PDB file of C-alpha atoms in Angstrom:
ATOM      1  CA  MET S  18     -38.425  -3.181  12.068  1.00  0.00           C
ATOM      2  CA  GLY S  19     -35.844  -2.475  14.757  1.00  0.00           C
ATOM      3  CA  LYS S  20     -34.308  -5.907  14.503  1.00  0.00           C
ATOM      4  CA  GLY S  21     -33.781  -5.693  10.727  1.00  0.00           C
ATOM      5  CA  ALA S  22     -32.344  -2.186  10.925  1.00  0.00           C
ATOM      6  CA  SER S  23     -30.031  -3.286  13.731  1.00  0.00           C
ATOM      7  CA  GLY S  24     -28.792  -6.216  11.651  1.00  0.00           C
ATOM      8  CA  ARG S  25     -28.108  -3.990   8.667  1.00  0.00           C
ATOM      9  CA  ALA S  26     -26.281  -1.506  10.884  1.00  0.00           C
ATOM     10  CA  GLN S  27     -24.105  -4.296  12.312  1.00  0.00           C
ATOM     11  CA  LYS S  28     -23.294  -5.547   8.803  1.00  0.00           C
ATOM     12  CA  ALA S  29     -22.449  -2.010   7.701  1.00  0.00           C
ATOM     13  CA  ARG S  30     -20.177  -1.504  10.715  1.00  0.00           C
ATOM     14  CA  ALA S  31     -18.461  -4.819  10.038  1.00  0.00           C
ATOM     15  CA  GLU S  32     -17.971  -3.907   6.372  1.00  0.00           C
ATOM     16  CA  LEU S  33     -16.602  -0.473   7.302  1.00  0.00           C
ATOM     17  CA  GLU S  34     -14.169  -2.011   9.766  1.00  0.00           C
ATOM     18  CA  ARG S  35     -13.028  -4.578   7.182  1.00  0.00           C
ATOM     19  CA  LEU S  36     -12.479  -1.873   4.565  1.00  0.00           C
ATOM     20  CA  ARG S  37     -10.610   0.355   7.016  1.00  0.00           C
ATOM     21  CA  ALA S  38      -8.353  -2.530   8.068  1.00  0.00           C
ATOM     22  CA  SER S  39      -7.645  -3.376   4.445  1.00  0.00           C
ATOM     23  CA  ARG S  40      -6.908   0.281   3.731  1.00  0.00           C
ATOM     24  CA  ARG S  41      -4.429   0.417   6.626  1.00  0.00           C
ATOM     25  CA  LYS S  42      -2.678  -2.696   5.260  1.00  0.00           C
ATOM     26  CA  ASP S  43      -2.461  -1.124   1.807  1.00  0.00           C
ATOM     27  CA  LEU S  44      -0.979   2.057   3.240  1.00  0.00           C
ATOM     28  CA  ILE S  45       1.627   0.010   5.111  1.00  0.00           C
ATOM     29  CA  LYS S  46       2.444  -1.887   1.892  1.00  0.00           C
ATOM     30  CA  MET S  47       2.935   1.348  -0.056  1.00  0.00           C
ATOM     31  CA  LEU S  48       5.140   2.871   2.635  1.00  0.00           C
ATOM     32  CA  ALA S  49       7.159  -0.337   2.952  1.00  0.00           C
ATOM     33  CA  ALA S  50       7.790  -0.411  -0.816  1.00  0.00           C
ATOM     34  CA  ILE S  51       8.951   3.211  -0.759  1.00  0.00           C
ATOM     35  CA  ALA S  52      11.183   2.546   2.253  1.00  0.00           C
ATOM     36  CA  ALA S  53      12.659  -0.547   0.596  1.00  0.00           C
ATOM     37  CA  MET S  54      13.453   1.413  -2.556  1.00  0.00           C
ATOM     38  CA  MET S  55      15.133   4.122  -0.488  1.00  0.00           C
ATOM     39  CA  LEU S  56      17.228   1.438   1.245  1.00  0.00           C
ATOM     40  CA  VAL S  57      18.232  -0.037  -2.108  1.00  0.00           C
ATOM     41  CA  ILE S  58      19.335   3.358  -3.419  1.00  0.00           C
ATOM     42  CA  TRP S  59      21.158   4.309  -0.226  1.00  0.00           C
ATOM     43  CA  GLY S  60      22.715   0.859   0.043  1.00  0.00           C
ATOM     44  CA  LYS S  61      23.999   1.004  -3.522  1.00  0.00           C
ATOM     45  CA  THR S  62      25.446   4.454  -2.939  1.00  0.00           C
ATOM     46  CA  ALA S  63      27.043   3.388   0.349  1.00  0.00           C
ATOM     47  CA  LEU S  64      28.581   0.288  -1.216  1.00  0.00           C
ATOM     48  CA  GLU S  65      29.936   2.331  -4.114  1.00  0.00           C
ATOM     49  CA  LEU S  66      31.445   4.889  -1.745  1.00  0.00           C
ATOM     50  CA  ASN S  67      32.896   2.101   0.381  1.00  0.00           C
ATOM     51  CA  GLY S  68      34.553   0.598  -2.655  1.00  0.00           C
ATOM     52  CA  THR S  69      32.661  -2.701  -2.557  1.00  0.00           C
ATOM     53  CA  PHE S  70      31.100  -1.972  -5.961  1.00  0.00           C
ATOM     54  CA  GLU S  71      32.760   0.044  -8.647  1.00  0.00           C
ATOM     55  CA  THR S  72      30.901   3.185  -9.624  1.00  0.00           C
ATOM     56  CA  GLY S  73      28.942   2.801 -12.853  1.00  0.00           C
ATOM     57  CA  ASN S  74      28.787  -1.007 -12.750  1.00  0.00           C
ATOM     58  CA  MET S  75      26.114  -1.933 -15.282  1.00  0.00           C
ATOM     59  CA  ALA S  76      25.066  -5.174 -13.560  1.00  0.00           C
ATOM     60  CA  ILE S  77      24.418  -3.353 -10.284  1.00  0.00           C
ATOM     61  CA  GLY S  78      22.478  -0.641 -12.127  1.00  0.00           C
ATOM     62  CA  ILE S  79      20.296  -3.217 -13.874  1.00  0.00           C
ATOM     63  CA  ALA S  80      19.645  -5.062 -10.609  1.00  0.00           C
ATOM     64  CA  MET S  81      18.606  -1.768  -9.025  1.00  0.00           C
ATOM     65  CA  LEU S  82      16.261  -0.986 -11.929  1.00  0.00           C
ATOM     66  CA  VAL S  83      14.649  -4.430 -11.719  1.00  0.00           C
ATOM     67  CA  THR S  84      14.206  -3.987  -7.975  1.00  0.00           C
ATOM     68  CA  ALA S  85      12.666  -0.558  -8.529  1.00  0.00           C
ATOM     69  CA  PHE S  86      10.301  -1.999 -11.149  1.00  0.00           C
ATOM     70  CA  VAL S  87       9.123  -4.804  -8.860  1.00  0.00           C
ATOM     71  CA  LEU S  88       8.634  -2.439  -5.929  1.00  0.00           C
ATOM     72  CA  ALA S  89       6.741   0.003  -8.150  1.00  0.00           C
ATOM     73  CA  ILE S  90       4.343  -2.757  -9.202  1.00  0.00           C
ATOM     74  CA  PHE S  91       3.884  -3.771  -5.565  1.00  0.00           C
ATOM     75  CA  ALA S  92       3.241  -0.188  -4.428  1.00  0.00           C
ATOM     76  CA  GLY S  93       0.988   0.499  -7.420  1.00  0.00           C
ATOM     77  CA  SER S  94      -1.245  -2.490  -6.772  1.00  0.00           C
ATOM     78  CA  ALA S  95      -1.487  -1.506  -3.099  1.00  0.00           C
ATOM     79  CA  GLY S  96      -2.353   2.049  -4.180  1.00  0.00           C
ATOM     80  CA  VAL S  97      -5.166   0.844  -6.428  1.00  0.00           C
ATOM     81  CA  SER S  98      -6.559  -1.291  -3.621  1.00  0.00           C
ATOM     82  CA  PHE S  99      -6.204   1.689  -1.239  1.00  0.00           C
ATOM     83  CA  ALA S 100      -8.315   3.843  -3.564  1.00  0.00           C
ATOM     84  CA  LYS S 101     -10.948   1.115  -4.072  1.00  0.00           C
ATOM     85  CA  ASN S 102     -11.282   0.645  -0.329  1.00  0.00           C
ATOM     86  CA  GLY S 103     -11.647   4.408   0.098  1.00  0.00           C
ATOM     87  CA  ARG S 104     -14.501   4.457  -2.398  1.00  0.00           C
ATOM     88  CA  GLY S 105     -16.036   1.459  -0.652  1.00  0.00           C
ATOM     89  CA  ILE S 106     -15.874   3.243   2.698  1.00  0.00           C
ATOM     90  CA  LYS S 107     -17.543   6.332   1.246  1.00  0.00           C
ATOM     91  CA  ASP S 108     -20.266   4.206  -0.376  1.00  0.00           C
ATOM     92  CA  ALA S 109     -20.906   2.282   2.838  1.00  0.00           C
ATOM     93  CA  GLN S 110     -21.050   5.491   4.841  1.00  0.00           C
ATOM     94  CA  ARG S 111     -23.452   7.011   2.330  1.00  0.00           C
ATOM     95  CA  ARG S 112     -25.702   3.936   2.409  1.00  0.00           C
ATOM     96  CA  THR S 113     -25.855   3.906   6.188  1.00  0.00           C
ATOM     97  CA  GLY S 114     -26.068   7.674   6.610  1.00  0.00           C
ATOM     98  CA  ARG S 115     -22.843   7.948   8.641  1.00  0.00           C
TER      99      ARG S 115
END
């Protein structure tokens, strides 16, 4: 009985560690997407103030919106995975009594 319980406990620990690592990666992805969007906005503003781009340029505005859309999809998918991993961690902890 001890050997089987020990094996299940090792599998549960390995699963918990895998889920926690995946959750950390997802958090980093979300933060990186937010940081990238902030850089895009600040960069656009800085280039407009510098005179490199004219203020109100429609092409630059559209490029910024497309970038924001892509980054939002990236951050959203990472957020969904983050939540799923959180539920998985809670389920694994509940199953193992931790």
